[in-house]
C-alpha atoms as an extended CHARMM CRD file, in Angstrom:
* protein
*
       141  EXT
         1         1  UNK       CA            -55.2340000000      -23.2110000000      -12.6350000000  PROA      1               0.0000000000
         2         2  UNK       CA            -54.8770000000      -20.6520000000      -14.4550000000  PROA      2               0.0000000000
         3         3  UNK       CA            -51.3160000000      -21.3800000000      -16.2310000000  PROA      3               0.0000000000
         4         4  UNK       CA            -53.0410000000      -24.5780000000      -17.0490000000  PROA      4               0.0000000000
         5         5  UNK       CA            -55.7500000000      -22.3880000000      -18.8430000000  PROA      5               0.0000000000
         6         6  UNK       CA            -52.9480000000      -20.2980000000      -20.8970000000  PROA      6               0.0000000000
         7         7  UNK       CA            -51.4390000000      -23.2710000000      -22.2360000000  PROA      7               0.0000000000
         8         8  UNK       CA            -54.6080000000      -24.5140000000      -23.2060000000  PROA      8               0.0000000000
         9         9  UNK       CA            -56.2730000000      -21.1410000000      -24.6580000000  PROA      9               0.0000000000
        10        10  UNK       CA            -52.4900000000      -21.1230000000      -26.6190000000  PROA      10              0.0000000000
        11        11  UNK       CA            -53.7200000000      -24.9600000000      -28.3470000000  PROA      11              0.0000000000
        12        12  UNK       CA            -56.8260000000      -23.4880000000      -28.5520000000  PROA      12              0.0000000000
        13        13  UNK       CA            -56.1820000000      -20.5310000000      -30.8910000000  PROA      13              0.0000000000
        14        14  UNK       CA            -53.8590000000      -22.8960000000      -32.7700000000  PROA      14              0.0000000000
        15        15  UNK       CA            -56.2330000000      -25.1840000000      -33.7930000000  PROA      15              0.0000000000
        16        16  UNK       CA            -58.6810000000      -22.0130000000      -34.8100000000  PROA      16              0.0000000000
        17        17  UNK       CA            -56.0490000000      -21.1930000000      -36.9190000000  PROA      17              0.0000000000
        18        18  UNK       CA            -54.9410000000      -23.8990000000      -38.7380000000  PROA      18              0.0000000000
        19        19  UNK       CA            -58.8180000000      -25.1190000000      -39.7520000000  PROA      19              0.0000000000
        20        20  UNK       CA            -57.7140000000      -28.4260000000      -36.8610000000  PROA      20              0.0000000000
        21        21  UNK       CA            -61.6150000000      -29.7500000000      -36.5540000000  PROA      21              0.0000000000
        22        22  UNK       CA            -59.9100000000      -32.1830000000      -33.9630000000  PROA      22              0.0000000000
        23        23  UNK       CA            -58.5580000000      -29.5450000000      -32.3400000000  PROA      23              0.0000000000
        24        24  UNK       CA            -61.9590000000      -27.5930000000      -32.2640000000  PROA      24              0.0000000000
        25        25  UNK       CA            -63.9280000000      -31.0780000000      -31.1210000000  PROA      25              0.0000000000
        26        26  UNK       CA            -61.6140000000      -31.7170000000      -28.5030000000  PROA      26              0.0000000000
        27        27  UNK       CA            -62.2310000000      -28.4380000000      -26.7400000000  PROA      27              0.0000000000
        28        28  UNK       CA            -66.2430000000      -28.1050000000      -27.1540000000  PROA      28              0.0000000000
        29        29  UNK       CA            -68.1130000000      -29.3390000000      -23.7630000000  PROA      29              0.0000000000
        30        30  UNK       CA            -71.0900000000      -31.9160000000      -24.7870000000  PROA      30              0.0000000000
        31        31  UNK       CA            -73.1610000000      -29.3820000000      -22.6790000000  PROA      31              0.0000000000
        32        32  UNK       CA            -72.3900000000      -26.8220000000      -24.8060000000  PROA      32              0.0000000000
        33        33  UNK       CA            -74.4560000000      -23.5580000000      -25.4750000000  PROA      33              0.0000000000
        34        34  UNK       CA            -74.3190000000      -20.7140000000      -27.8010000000  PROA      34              0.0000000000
        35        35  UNK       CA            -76.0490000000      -17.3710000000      -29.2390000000  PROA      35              0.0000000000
        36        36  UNK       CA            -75.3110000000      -15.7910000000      -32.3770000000  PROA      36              0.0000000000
        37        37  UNK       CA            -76.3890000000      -12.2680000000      -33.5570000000  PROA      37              0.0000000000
        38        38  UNK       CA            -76.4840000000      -11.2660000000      -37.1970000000  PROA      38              0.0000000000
        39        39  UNK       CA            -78.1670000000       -8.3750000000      -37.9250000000  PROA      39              0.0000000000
        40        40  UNK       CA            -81.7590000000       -8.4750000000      -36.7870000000  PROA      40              0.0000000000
        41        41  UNK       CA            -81.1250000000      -12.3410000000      -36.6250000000  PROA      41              0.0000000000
        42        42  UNK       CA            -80.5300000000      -14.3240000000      -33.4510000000  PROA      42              0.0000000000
        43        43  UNK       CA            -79.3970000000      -17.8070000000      -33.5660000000  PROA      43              0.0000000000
        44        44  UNK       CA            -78.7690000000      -20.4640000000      -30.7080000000  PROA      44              0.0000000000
        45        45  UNK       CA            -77.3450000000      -23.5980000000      -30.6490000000  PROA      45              0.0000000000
        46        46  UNK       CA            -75.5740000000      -26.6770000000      -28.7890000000  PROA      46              0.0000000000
        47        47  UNK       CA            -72.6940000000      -29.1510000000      -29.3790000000  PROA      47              0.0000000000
        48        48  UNK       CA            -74.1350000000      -30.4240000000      -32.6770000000  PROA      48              0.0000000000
        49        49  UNK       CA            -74.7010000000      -27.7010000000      -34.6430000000  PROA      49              0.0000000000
        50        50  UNK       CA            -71.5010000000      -25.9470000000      -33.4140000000  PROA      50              0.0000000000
        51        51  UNK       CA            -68.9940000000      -29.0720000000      -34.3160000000  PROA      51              0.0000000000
        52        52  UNK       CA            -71.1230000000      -28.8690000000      -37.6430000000  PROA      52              0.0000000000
        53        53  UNK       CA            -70.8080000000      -25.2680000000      -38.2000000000  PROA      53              0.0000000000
        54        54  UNK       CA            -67.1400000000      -25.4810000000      -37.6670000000  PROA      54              0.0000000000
        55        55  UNK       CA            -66.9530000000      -28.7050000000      -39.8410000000  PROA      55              0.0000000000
        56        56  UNK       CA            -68.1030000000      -26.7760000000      -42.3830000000  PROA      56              0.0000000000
        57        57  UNK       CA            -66.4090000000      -23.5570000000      -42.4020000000  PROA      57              0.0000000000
        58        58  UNK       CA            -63.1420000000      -25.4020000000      -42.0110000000  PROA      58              0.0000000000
        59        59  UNK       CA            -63.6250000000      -27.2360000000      -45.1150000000  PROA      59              0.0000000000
        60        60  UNK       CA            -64.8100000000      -24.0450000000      -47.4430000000  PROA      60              0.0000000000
        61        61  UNK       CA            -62.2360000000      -21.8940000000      -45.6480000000  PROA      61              0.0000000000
        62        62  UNK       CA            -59.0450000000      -24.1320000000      -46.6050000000  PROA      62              0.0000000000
        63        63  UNK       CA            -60.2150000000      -24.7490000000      -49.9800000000  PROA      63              0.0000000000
        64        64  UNK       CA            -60.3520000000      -20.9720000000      -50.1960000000  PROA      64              0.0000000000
        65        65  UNK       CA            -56.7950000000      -20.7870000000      -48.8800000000  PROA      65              0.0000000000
        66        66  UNK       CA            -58.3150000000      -18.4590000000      -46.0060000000  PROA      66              0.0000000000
        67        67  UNK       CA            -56.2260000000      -17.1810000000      -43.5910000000  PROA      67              0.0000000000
        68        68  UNK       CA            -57.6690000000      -16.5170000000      -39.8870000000  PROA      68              0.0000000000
        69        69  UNK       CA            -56.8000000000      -13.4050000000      -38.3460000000  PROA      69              0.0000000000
        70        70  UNK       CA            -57.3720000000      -13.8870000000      -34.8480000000  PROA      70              0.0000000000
        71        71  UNK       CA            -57.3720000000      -10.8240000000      -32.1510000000  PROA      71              0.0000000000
        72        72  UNK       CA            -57.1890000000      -11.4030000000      -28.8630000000  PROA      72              0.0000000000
        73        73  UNK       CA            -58.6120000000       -9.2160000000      -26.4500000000  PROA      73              0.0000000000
        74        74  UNK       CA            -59.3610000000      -10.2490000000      -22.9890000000  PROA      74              0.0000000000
        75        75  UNK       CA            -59.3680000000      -13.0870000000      -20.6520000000  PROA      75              0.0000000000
        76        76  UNK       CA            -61.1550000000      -12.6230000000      -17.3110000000  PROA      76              0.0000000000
        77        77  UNK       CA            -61.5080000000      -15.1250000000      -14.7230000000  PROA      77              0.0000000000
        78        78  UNK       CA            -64.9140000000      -15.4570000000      -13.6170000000  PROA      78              0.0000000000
        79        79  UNK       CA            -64.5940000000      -18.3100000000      -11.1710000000  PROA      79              0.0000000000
        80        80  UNK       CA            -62.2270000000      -20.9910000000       -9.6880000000  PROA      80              0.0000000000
        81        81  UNK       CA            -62.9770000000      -22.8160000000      -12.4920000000  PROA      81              0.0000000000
        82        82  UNK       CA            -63.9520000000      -20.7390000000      -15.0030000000  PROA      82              0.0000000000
        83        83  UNK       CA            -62.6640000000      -18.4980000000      -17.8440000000  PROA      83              0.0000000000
        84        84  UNK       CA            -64.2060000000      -16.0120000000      -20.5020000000  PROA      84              0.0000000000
        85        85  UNK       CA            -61.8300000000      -14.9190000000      -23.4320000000  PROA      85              0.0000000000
        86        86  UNK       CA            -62.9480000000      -12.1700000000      -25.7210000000  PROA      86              0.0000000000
        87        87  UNK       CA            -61.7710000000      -11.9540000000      -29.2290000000  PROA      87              0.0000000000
        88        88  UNK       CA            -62.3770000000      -11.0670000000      -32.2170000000  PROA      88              0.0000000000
        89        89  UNK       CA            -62.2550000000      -12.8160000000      -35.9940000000  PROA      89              0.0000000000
        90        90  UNK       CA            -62.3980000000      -12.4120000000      -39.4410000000  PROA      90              0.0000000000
        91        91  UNK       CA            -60.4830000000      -13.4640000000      -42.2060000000  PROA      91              0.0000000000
        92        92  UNK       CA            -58.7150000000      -12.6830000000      -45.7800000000  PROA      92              0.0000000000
        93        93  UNK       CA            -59.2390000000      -14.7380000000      -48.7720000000  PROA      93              0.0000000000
        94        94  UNK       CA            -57.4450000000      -14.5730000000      -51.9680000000  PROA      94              0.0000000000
        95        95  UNK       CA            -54.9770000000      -12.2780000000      -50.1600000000  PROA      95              0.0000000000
        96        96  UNK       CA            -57.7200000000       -9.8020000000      -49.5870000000  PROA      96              0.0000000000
        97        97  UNK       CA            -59.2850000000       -8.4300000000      -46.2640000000  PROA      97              0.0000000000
        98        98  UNK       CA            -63.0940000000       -9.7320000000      -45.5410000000  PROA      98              0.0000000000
        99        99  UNK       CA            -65.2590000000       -6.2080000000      -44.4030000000  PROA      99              0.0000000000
       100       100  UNK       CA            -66.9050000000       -8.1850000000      -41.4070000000  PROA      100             0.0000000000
       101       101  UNK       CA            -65.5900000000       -9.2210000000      -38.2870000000  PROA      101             0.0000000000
       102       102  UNK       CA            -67.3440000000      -11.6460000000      -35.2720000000  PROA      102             0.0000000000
       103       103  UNK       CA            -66.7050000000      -10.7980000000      -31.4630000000  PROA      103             0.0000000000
       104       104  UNK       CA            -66.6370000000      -13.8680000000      -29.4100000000  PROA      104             0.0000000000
       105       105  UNK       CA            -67.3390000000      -13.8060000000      -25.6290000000  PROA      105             0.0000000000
       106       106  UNK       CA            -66.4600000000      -17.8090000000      -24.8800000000  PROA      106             0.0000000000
       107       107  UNK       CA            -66.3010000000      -19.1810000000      -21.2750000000  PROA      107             0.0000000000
       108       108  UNK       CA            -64.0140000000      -21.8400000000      -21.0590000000  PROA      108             0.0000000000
       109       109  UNK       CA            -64.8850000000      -24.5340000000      -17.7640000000  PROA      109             0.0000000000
       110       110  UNK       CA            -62.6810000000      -26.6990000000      -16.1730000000  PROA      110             0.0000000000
       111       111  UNK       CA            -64.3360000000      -30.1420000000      -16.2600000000  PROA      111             0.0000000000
       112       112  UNK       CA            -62.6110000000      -33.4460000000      -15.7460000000  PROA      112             0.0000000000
       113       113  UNK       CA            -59.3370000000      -32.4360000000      -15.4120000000  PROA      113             0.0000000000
       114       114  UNK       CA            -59.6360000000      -30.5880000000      -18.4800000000  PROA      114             0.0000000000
       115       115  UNK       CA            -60.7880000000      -27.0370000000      -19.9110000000  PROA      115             0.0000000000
       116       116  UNK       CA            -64.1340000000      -26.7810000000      -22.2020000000  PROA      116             0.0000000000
       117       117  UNK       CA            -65.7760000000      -24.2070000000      -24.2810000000  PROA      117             0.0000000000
       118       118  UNK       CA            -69.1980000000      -24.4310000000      -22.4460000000  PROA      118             0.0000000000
       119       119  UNK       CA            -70.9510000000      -21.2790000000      -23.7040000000  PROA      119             0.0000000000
       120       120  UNK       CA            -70.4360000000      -18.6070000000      -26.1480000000  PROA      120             0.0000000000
       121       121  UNK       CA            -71.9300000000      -15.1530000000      -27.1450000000  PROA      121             0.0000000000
       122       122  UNK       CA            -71.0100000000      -14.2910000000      -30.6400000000  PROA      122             0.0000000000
       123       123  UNK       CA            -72.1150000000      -11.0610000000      -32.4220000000  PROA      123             0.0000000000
       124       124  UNK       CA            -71.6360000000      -11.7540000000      -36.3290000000  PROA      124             0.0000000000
       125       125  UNK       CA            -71.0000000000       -9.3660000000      -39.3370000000  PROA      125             0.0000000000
       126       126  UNK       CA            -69.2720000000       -6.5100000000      -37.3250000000  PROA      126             0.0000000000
       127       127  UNK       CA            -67.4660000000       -4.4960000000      -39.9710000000  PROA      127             0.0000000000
       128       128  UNK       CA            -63.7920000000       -4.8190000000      -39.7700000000  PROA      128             0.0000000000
       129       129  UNK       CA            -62.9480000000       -1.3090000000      -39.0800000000  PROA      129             0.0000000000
       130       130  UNK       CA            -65.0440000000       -0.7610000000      -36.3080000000  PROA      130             0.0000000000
       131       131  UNK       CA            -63.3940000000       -3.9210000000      -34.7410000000  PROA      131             0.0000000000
       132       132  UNK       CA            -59.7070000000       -2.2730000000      -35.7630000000  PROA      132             0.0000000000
       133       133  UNK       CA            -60.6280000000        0.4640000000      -33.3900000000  PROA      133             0.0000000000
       134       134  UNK       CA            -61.8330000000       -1.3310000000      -30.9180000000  PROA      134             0.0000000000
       135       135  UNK       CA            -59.6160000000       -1.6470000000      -27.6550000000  PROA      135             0.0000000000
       136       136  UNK       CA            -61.4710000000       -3.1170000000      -24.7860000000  PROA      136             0.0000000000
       137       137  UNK       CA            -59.5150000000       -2.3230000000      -21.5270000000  PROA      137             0.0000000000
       138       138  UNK       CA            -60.3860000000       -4.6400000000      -17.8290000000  PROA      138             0.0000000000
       139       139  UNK       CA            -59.8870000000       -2.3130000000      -14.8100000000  PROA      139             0.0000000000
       140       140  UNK       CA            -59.6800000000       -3.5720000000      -11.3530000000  PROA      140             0.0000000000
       141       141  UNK       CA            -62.1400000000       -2.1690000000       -9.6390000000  PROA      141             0.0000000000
């Protein structure tokens, strides 16, 4: 299952990257649920507002010529059929460096014979140095 899940997560960041809405849609569980932190500011949300969110962002963004830059962290497996991937985001804009970052924690279901974002923990507005020195390490234990 779990080579099934790498290929997947690879598609995945791919359509993240290249603003791919259908690629986004595709992936997001019905059933999904999310929480966002900015600041003081907590924000949740389902399916809806998430395929809206990204609708939106992916519109601006290209207009803007944005460019994603995408870290990678983590990817734990929770259960038989579930994943959590942590990463991290931002992104530069007229050739220039944003000065915030987001940290996703997203865990990814198997459902159907296929893998879904069902639930994510995002916190928003991070600045982008603190996430540069960030190394988050998984030990067996």
């Amino acid at each position: 299952m779990r080579e099934t899940f790498n290929q997947f997560y690879k598609e995945f960041i791919k359509s993240w990257s290249t603003f791919s809405i259908k690629g986004i849609e595709d992936v997001i569980s019905s059933k999904y649920t999310a929480r966002e932190i900015r600041g003081k500011d907590v924000y949740d949300f389902g399916y809806e507002e998430s395929i809206d969110g990204w609708n939106h962002a992916f519109k601006e963004l290209s207009e803007k010529q944005a460019t994603w830059i995408l870290k990678e962290d983590v990817i734990i497996t929770l259960k038989d059929d579930e994943v959590m991937a942590i990463l991290w985001a931002s992104l530069i804009i007229d050739d220039k460096p944003i000065e915030t970052a987001s940290l996703f924690f997203q865990t990814f279901r198997w459902e159907n014979d296929c893998w879904k974002l069902v639930r994510s923990y995002i916190e928003a507005g991070i600045s982008i140095e603190k996430m540069l020195s960030l190394e988050i390490t998984l030990k067996e234990r």
